[in-house]
Short mmCIF file of C-alpha atoms in Angstrom, two decimals:
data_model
loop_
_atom_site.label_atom_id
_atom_site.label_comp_id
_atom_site.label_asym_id
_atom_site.label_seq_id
_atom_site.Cartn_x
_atom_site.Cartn_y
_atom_site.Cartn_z
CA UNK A 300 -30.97 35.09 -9.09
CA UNK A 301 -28.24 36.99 -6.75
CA UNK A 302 -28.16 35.74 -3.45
CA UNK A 303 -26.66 37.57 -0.44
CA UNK A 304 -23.69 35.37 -0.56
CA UNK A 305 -23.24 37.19 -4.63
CA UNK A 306 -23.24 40.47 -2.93
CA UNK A 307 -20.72 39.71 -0.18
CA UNK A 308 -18.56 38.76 -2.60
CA UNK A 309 -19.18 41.62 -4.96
CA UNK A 310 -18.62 43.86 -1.74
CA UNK A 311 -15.75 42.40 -0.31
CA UNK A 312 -17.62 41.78 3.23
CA UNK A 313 -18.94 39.00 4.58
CA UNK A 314 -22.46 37.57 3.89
CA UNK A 315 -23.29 38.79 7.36
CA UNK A 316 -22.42 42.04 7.06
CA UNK A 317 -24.51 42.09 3.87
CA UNK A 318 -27.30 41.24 6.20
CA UNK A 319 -27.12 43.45 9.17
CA UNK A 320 -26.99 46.18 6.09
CA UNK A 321 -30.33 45.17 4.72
CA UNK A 322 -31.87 44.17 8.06
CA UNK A 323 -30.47 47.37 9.78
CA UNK A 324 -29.78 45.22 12.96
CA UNK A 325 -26.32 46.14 13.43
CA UNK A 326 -24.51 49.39 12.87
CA UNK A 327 -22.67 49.23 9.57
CA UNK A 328 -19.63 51.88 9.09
CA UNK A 329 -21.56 54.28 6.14
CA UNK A 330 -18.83 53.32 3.87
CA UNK A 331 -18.97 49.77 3.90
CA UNK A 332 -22.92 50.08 4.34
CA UNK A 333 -22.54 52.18 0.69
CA UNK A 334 -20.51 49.01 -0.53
CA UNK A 335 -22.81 46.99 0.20
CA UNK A 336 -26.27 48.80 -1.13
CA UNK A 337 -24.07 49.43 -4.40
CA UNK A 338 -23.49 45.69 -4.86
CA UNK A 339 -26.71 44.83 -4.18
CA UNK A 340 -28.21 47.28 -6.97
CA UNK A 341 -25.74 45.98 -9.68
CA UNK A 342 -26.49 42.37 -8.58
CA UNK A 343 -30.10 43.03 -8.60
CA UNK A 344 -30.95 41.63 -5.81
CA UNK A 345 -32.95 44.97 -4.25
CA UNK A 346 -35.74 44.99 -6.88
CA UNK A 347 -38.33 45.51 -4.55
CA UNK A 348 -37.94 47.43 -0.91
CA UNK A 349 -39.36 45.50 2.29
CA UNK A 350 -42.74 47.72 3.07
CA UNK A 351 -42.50 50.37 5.26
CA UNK A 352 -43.51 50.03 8.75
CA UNK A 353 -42.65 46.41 8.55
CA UNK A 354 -42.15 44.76 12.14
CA UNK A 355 -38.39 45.08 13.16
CA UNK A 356 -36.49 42.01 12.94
CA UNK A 357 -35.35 39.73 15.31
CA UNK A 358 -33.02 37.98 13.96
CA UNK A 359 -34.16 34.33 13.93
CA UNK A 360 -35.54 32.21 11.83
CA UNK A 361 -37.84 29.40 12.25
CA UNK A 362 -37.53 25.93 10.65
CA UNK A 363 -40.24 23.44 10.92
CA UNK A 364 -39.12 20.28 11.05
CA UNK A 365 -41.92 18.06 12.11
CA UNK A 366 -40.54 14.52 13.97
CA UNK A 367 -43.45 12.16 12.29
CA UNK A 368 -43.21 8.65 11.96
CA UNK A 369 -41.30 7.22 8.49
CA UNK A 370 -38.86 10.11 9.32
CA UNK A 371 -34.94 8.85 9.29
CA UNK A 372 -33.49 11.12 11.93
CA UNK A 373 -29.68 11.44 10.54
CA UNK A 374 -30.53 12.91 7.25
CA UNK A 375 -33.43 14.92 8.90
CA UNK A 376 -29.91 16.34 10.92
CA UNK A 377 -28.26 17.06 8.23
CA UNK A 378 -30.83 19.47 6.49
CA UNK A 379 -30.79 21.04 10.48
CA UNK A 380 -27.44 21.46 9.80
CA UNK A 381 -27.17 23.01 6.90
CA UNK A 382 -30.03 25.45 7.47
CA UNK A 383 -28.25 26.25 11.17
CA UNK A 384 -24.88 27.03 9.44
CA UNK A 385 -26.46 28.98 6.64
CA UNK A 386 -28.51 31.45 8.61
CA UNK A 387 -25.83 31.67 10.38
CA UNK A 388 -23.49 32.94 7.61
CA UNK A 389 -26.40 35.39 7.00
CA UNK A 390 -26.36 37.07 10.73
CA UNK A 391 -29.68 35.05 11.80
CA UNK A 392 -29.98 32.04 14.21
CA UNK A 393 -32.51 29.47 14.28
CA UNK A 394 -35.24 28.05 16.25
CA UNK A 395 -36.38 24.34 15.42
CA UNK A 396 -40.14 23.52 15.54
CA UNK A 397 -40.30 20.11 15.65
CA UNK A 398 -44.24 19.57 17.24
CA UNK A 399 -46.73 17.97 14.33
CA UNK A 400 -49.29 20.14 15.01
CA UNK A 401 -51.26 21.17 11.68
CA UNK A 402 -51.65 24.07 10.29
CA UNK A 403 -53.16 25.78 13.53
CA UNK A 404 -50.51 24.57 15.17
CA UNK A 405 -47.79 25.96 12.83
CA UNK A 406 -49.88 29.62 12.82
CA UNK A 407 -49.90 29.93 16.61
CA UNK A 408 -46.27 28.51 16.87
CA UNK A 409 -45.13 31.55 14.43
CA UNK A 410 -47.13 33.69 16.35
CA UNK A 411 -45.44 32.89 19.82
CA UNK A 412 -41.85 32.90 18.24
CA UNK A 413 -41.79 35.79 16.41
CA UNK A 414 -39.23 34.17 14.08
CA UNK A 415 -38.75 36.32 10.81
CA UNK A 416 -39.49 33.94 8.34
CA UNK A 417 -39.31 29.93 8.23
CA UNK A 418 -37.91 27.08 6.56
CA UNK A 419 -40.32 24.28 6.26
CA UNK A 420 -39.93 20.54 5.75
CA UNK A 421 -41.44 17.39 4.88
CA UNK A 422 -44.05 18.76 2.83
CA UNK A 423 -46.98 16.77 1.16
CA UNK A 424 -48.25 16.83 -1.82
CA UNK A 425 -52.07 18.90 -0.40
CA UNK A 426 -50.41 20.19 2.20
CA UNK A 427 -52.65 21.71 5.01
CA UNK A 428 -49.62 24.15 5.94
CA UNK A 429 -49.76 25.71 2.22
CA UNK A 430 -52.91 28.19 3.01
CA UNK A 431 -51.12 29.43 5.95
CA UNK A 432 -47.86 29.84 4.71
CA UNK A 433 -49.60 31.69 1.97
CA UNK A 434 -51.66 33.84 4.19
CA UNK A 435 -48.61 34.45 6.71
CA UNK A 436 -47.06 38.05 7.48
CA UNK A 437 -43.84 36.88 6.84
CA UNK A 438 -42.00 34.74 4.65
CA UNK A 439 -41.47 31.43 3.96
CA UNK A 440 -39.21 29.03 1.78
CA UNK A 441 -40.46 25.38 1.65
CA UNK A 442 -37.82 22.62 1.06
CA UNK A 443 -40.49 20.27 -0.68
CA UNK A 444 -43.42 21.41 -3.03
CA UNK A 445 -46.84 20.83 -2.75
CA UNK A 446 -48.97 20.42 -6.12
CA UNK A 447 -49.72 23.88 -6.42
CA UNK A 448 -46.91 25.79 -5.22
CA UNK A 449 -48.61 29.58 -6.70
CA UNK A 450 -47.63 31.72 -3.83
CA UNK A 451 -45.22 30.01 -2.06
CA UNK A 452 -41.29 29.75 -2.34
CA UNK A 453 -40.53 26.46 -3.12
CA UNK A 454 -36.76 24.40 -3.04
CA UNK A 455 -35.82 20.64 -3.36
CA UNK A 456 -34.22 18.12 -5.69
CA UNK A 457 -35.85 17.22 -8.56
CA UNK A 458 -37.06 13.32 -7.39
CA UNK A 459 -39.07 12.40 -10.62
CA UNK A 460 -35.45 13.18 -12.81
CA UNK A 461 -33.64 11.25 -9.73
CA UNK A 462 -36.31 8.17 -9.69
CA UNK A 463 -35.97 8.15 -13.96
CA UNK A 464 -32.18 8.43 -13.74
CA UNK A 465 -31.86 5.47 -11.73
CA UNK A 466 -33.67 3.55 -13.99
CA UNK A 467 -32.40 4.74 -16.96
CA UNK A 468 -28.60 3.81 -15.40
CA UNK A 469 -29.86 0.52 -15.24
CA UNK A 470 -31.49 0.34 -18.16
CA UNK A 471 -28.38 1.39 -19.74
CA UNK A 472 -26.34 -1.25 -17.89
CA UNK A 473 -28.76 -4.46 -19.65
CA UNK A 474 -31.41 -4.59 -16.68
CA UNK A 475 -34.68 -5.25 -17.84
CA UNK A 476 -36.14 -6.30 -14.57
CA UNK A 477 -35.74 -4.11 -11.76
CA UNK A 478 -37.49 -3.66 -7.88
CA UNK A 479 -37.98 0.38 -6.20
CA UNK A 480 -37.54 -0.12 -2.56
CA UNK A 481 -39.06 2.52 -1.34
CA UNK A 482 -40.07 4.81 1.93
CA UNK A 483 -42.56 3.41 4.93
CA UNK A 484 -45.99 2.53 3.88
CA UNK A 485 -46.70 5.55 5.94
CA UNK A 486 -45.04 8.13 4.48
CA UNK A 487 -46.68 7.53 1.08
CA UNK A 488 -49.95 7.65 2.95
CA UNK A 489 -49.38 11.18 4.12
CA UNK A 490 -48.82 11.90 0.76
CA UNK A 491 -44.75 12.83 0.72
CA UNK A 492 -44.13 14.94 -1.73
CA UNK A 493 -40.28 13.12 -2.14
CA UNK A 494 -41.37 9.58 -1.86
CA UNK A 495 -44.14 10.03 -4.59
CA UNK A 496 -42.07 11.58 -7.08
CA UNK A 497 -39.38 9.47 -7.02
CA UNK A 498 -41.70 6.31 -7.69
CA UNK A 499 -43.47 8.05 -10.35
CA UNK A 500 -40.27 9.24 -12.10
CA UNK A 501 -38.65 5.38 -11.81
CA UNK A 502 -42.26 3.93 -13.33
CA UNK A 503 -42.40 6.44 -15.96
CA UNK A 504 -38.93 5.72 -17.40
CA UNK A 505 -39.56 2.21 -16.85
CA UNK A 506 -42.78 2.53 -19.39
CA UNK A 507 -40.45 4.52 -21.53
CA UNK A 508 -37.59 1.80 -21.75
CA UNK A 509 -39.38 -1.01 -21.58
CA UNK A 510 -38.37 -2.46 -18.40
CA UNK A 511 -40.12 -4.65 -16.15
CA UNK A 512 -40.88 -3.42 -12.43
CA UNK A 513 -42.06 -3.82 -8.92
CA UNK A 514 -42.45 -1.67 -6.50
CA UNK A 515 -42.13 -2.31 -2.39
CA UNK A 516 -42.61 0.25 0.76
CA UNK A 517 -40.34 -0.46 3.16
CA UNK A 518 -39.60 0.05 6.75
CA UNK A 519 -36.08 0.47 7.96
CA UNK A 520 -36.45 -2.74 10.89
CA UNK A 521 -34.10 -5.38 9.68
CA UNK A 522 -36.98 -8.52 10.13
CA UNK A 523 -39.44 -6.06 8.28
CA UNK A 524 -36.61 -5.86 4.97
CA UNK A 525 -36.03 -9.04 5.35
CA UNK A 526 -39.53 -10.51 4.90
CA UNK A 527 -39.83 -7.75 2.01
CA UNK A 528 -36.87 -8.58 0.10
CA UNK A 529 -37.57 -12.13 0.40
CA UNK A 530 -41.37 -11.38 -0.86
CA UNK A 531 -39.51 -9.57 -3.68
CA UNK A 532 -37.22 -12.33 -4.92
CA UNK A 533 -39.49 -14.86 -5.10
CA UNK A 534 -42.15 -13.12 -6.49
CA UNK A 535 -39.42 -12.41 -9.24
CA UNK A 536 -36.38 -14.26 -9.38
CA UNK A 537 -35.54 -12.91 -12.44
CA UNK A 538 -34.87 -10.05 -10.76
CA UNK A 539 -31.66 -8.48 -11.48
CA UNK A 540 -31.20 -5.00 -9.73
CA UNK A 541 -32.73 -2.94 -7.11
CA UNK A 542 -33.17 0.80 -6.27
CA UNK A 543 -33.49 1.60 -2.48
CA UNK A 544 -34.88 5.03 -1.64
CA UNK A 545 -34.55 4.23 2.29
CA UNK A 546 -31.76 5.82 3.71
CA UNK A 547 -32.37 3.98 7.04
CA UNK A 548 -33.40 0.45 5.51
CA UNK A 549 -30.15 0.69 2.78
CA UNK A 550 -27.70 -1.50 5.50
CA UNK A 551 -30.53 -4.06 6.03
CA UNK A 552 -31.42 -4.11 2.51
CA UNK A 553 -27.16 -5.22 2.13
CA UNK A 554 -27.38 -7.72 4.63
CA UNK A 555 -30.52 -9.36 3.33
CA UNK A 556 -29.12 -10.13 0.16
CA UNK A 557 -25.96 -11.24 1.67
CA UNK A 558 -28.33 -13.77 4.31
CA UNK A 559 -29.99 -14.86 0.55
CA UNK A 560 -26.70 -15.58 -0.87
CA UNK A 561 -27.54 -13.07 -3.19
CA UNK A 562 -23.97 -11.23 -3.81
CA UNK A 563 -23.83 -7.45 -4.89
CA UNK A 564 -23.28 -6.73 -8.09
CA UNK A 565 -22.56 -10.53 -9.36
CA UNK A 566 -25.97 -11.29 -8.81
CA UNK A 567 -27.95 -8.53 -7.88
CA UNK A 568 -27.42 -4.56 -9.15
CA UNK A 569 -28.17 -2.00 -6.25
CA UNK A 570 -28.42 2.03 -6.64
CA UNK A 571 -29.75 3.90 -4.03
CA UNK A 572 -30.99 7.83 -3.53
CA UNK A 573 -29.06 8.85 -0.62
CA UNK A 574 -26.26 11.29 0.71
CA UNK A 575 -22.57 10.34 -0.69
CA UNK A 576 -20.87 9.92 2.55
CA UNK A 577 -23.98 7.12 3.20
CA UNK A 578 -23.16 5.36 -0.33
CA UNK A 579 -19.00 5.67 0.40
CA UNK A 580 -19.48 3.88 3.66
CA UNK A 581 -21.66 0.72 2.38
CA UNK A 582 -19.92 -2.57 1.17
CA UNK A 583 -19.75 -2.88 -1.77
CA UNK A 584 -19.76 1.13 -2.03
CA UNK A 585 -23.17 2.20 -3.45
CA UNK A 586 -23.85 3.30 -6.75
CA UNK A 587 -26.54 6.49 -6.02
CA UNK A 588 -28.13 9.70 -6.54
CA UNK A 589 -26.99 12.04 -3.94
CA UNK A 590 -29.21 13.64 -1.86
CA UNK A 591 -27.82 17.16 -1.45
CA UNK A 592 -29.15 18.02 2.21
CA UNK A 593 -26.50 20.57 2.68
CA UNK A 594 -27.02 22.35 -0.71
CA UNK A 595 -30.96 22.46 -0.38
CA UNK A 596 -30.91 23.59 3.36
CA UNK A 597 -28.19 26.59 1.78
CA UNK A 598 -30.54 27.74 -0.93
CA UNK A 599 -33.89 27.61 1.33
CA UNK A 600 -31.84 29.96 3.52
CA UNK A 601 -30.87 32.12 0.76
CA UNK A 602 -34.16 32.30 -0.76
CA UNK A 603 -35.43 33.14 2.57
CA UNK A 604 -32.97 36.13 2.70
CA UNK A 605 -33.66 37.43 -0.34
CA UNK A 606 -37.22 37.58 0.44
CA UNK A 607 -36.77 39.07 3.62
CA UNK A 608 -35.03 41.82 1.89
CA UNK A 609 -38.20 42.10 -0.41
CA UNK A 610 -37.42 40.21 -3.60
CA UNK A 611 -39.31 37.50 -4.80
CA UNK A 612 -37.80 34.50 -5.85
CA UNK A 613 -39.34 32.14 -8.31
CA UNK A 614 -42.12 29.71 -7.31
CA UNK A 615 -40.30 26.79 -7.73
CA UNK A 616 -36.37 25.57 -7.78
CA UNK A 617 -35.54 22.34 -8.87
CA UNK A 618 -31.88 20.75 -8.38
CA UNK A 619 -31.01 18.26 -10.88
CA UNK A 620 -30.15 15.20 -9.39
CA UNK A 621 -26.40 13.86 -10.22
CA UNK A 622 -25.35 9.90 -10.08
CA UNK A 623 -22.37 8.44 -9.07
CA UNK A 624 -21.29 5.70 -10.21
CA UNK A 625 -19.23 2.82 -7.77
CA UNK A 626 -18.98 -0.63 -7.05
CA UNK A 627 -22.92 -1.91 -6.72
CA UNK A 628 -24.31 -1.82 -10.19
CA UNK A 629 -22.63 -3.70 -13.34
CA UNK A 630 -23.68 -4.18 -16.74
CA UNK A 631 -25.73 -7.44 -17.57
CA UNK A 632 -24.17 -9.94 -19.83
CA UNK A 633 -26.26 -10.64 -22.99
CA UNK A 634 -29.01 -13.51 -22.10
CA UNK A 635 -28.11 -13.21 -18.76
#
């Protein structure tokens, strides 16, 4: 699917221009507005019109980005980030919704904002937001997808590929025992969409390869890892690698093995589902599955834009996640 970034590029304008052309915000010089249209109709990307009498734009877009408990605040900043400097490149600024208020909430917040369209985060797997967002007079991509995503505009990284691919890199490596350190207890009883997926992806392959598991919520307080990874080890010393989906518990994680005597890789494997720079900075550096925060906030904009402009994206878009490979997980020795 074209996005308005495509027909920039095809037009030799910027992607704002592109949308100040569509939106009719800004006065475009006729030729370069003729540029523009003409990309856009080679590209594709104006297979439907926005219906007429449709409200006149503002200019801003709303992303909901809920502050609940279980949520790690620097990544959370990064997909800010990256949906801030996207909307940006599209002509469109951004107001952040933070409140937890439901699905009431989130209708009369829309209602006093008079954003354009929204970007919404952390969903759940039945999430109460979905009839609304459904129901809404304006648009909305979701960075997340809830079971049934029919009617809704859905982005995020594939987790049950990213929790299997872990595993499988394991696997591969000679592990045949292996722990899933996962998000707060909380988060999983809210029903995270993310957190779900990824342990049902790592189980699956784990049934598939025949490799023995556990699997741990975890909060990110150092004493709370500690008594967990403790718990872990001597539940199963045989134990021989661990994923950590826990961006905020990964550097207690590290120093709990280190206060065990438990040295990483020699002794114990570790690959983690978090953003490179995250991994890069760890010691040892972190074999993981990056978590593309920048990239998904970019397409949720984009697929916001295009519907704005009246197309209709596909339900559902699924990154594929992509592992790195450093200095935390080694290969097994035979009887080892």
């Amino acid at each position: 699917m074209a996005t308005i970034a495509d027909v920039a590029r095809r037009a030799g304008v910027a992607p704002s221009t592109v949308s100040y052309v569509l939106s009719g915000k800004r006065a475009i010089s006729p030729a370069t507005k003729a540029k523009v249209e003409e990309s856009a109709r080679a590209l594709g990307y104006l297979t439907q019109q926005p219906p007429r009498g449709a409200a006149r734009r503002t200019g801003v877009l709303g992303l909901v980005a809920p502050l609940r408990a279980g949520t790690h605040l620097p990544v959370l900043m990064r997909f800010v980030s990256a949906v801030t400097t996207a909307a940006h490149r599209h002509g469109n600024d951004v107001l952040l919704l933070t409140a937890d208020t439901g699905a009431e909430g989130l209708r009369q917040a829309v209602q006093r904002s008079g954003v354009d369209g929204l970007v919404v985060m952390d969903v759940e797997l039945r999430d109460a937001r979905a009839p609304v967002l459904r129901a809404m007079d304006r648009p909305s991509v979701l960075i997340g997808f809830p079971v049934d995503p029919t009617g809704l505009t859905c982005v995020d990284l594939d987790f049950t590929a990213a929790g299997a691919l872990c595993l499988d890199h394991l696997a591969d490596l000679g592990h045949h025992s292996v722990a899933l350190l996962g998000s707060p207890q909380l988060v999983y009883h809210r029903d995270a969409g993310y957190a779900h997926r990824t342990m049902a992806g790592f189980t699956a392959a784990a049934i598939r390869r025949g490799v023995s598991v556990l699997t741990r919520a975890t909060d990110e307080q150092l004493p709370s890892v500690r008594r967990t990874v403790a718990a872990l080890l001597q539940e199963q010393p045989r134990l021989t690698a661990l994923v950590v989906h826990n961006e905020g518990a990964l550097p207690s994680v590290l120093t709990c093995l280190r206060e065990l005597g438990r040295d990483v890789p020699a002794d114990l494997s570790v690959v983690a589902i978090c953003p490179d720079e995250l991994a890069e900075r760890a010691s040892p550096r972190l074999t993981s599955v990056h978590l593309p925060a920048e990239e998904l906030g970019a397409r949720a904009v984009d697929l916001l834009a295009a519907r704005l402009a009246g197309v209709r994206p596909p339900a559902l878009t699924l990154l594929p996640p992509r592992l790195t490979e450093r200095a935390s997980a080694h290969r097994r020795r035979p009887g080892s």
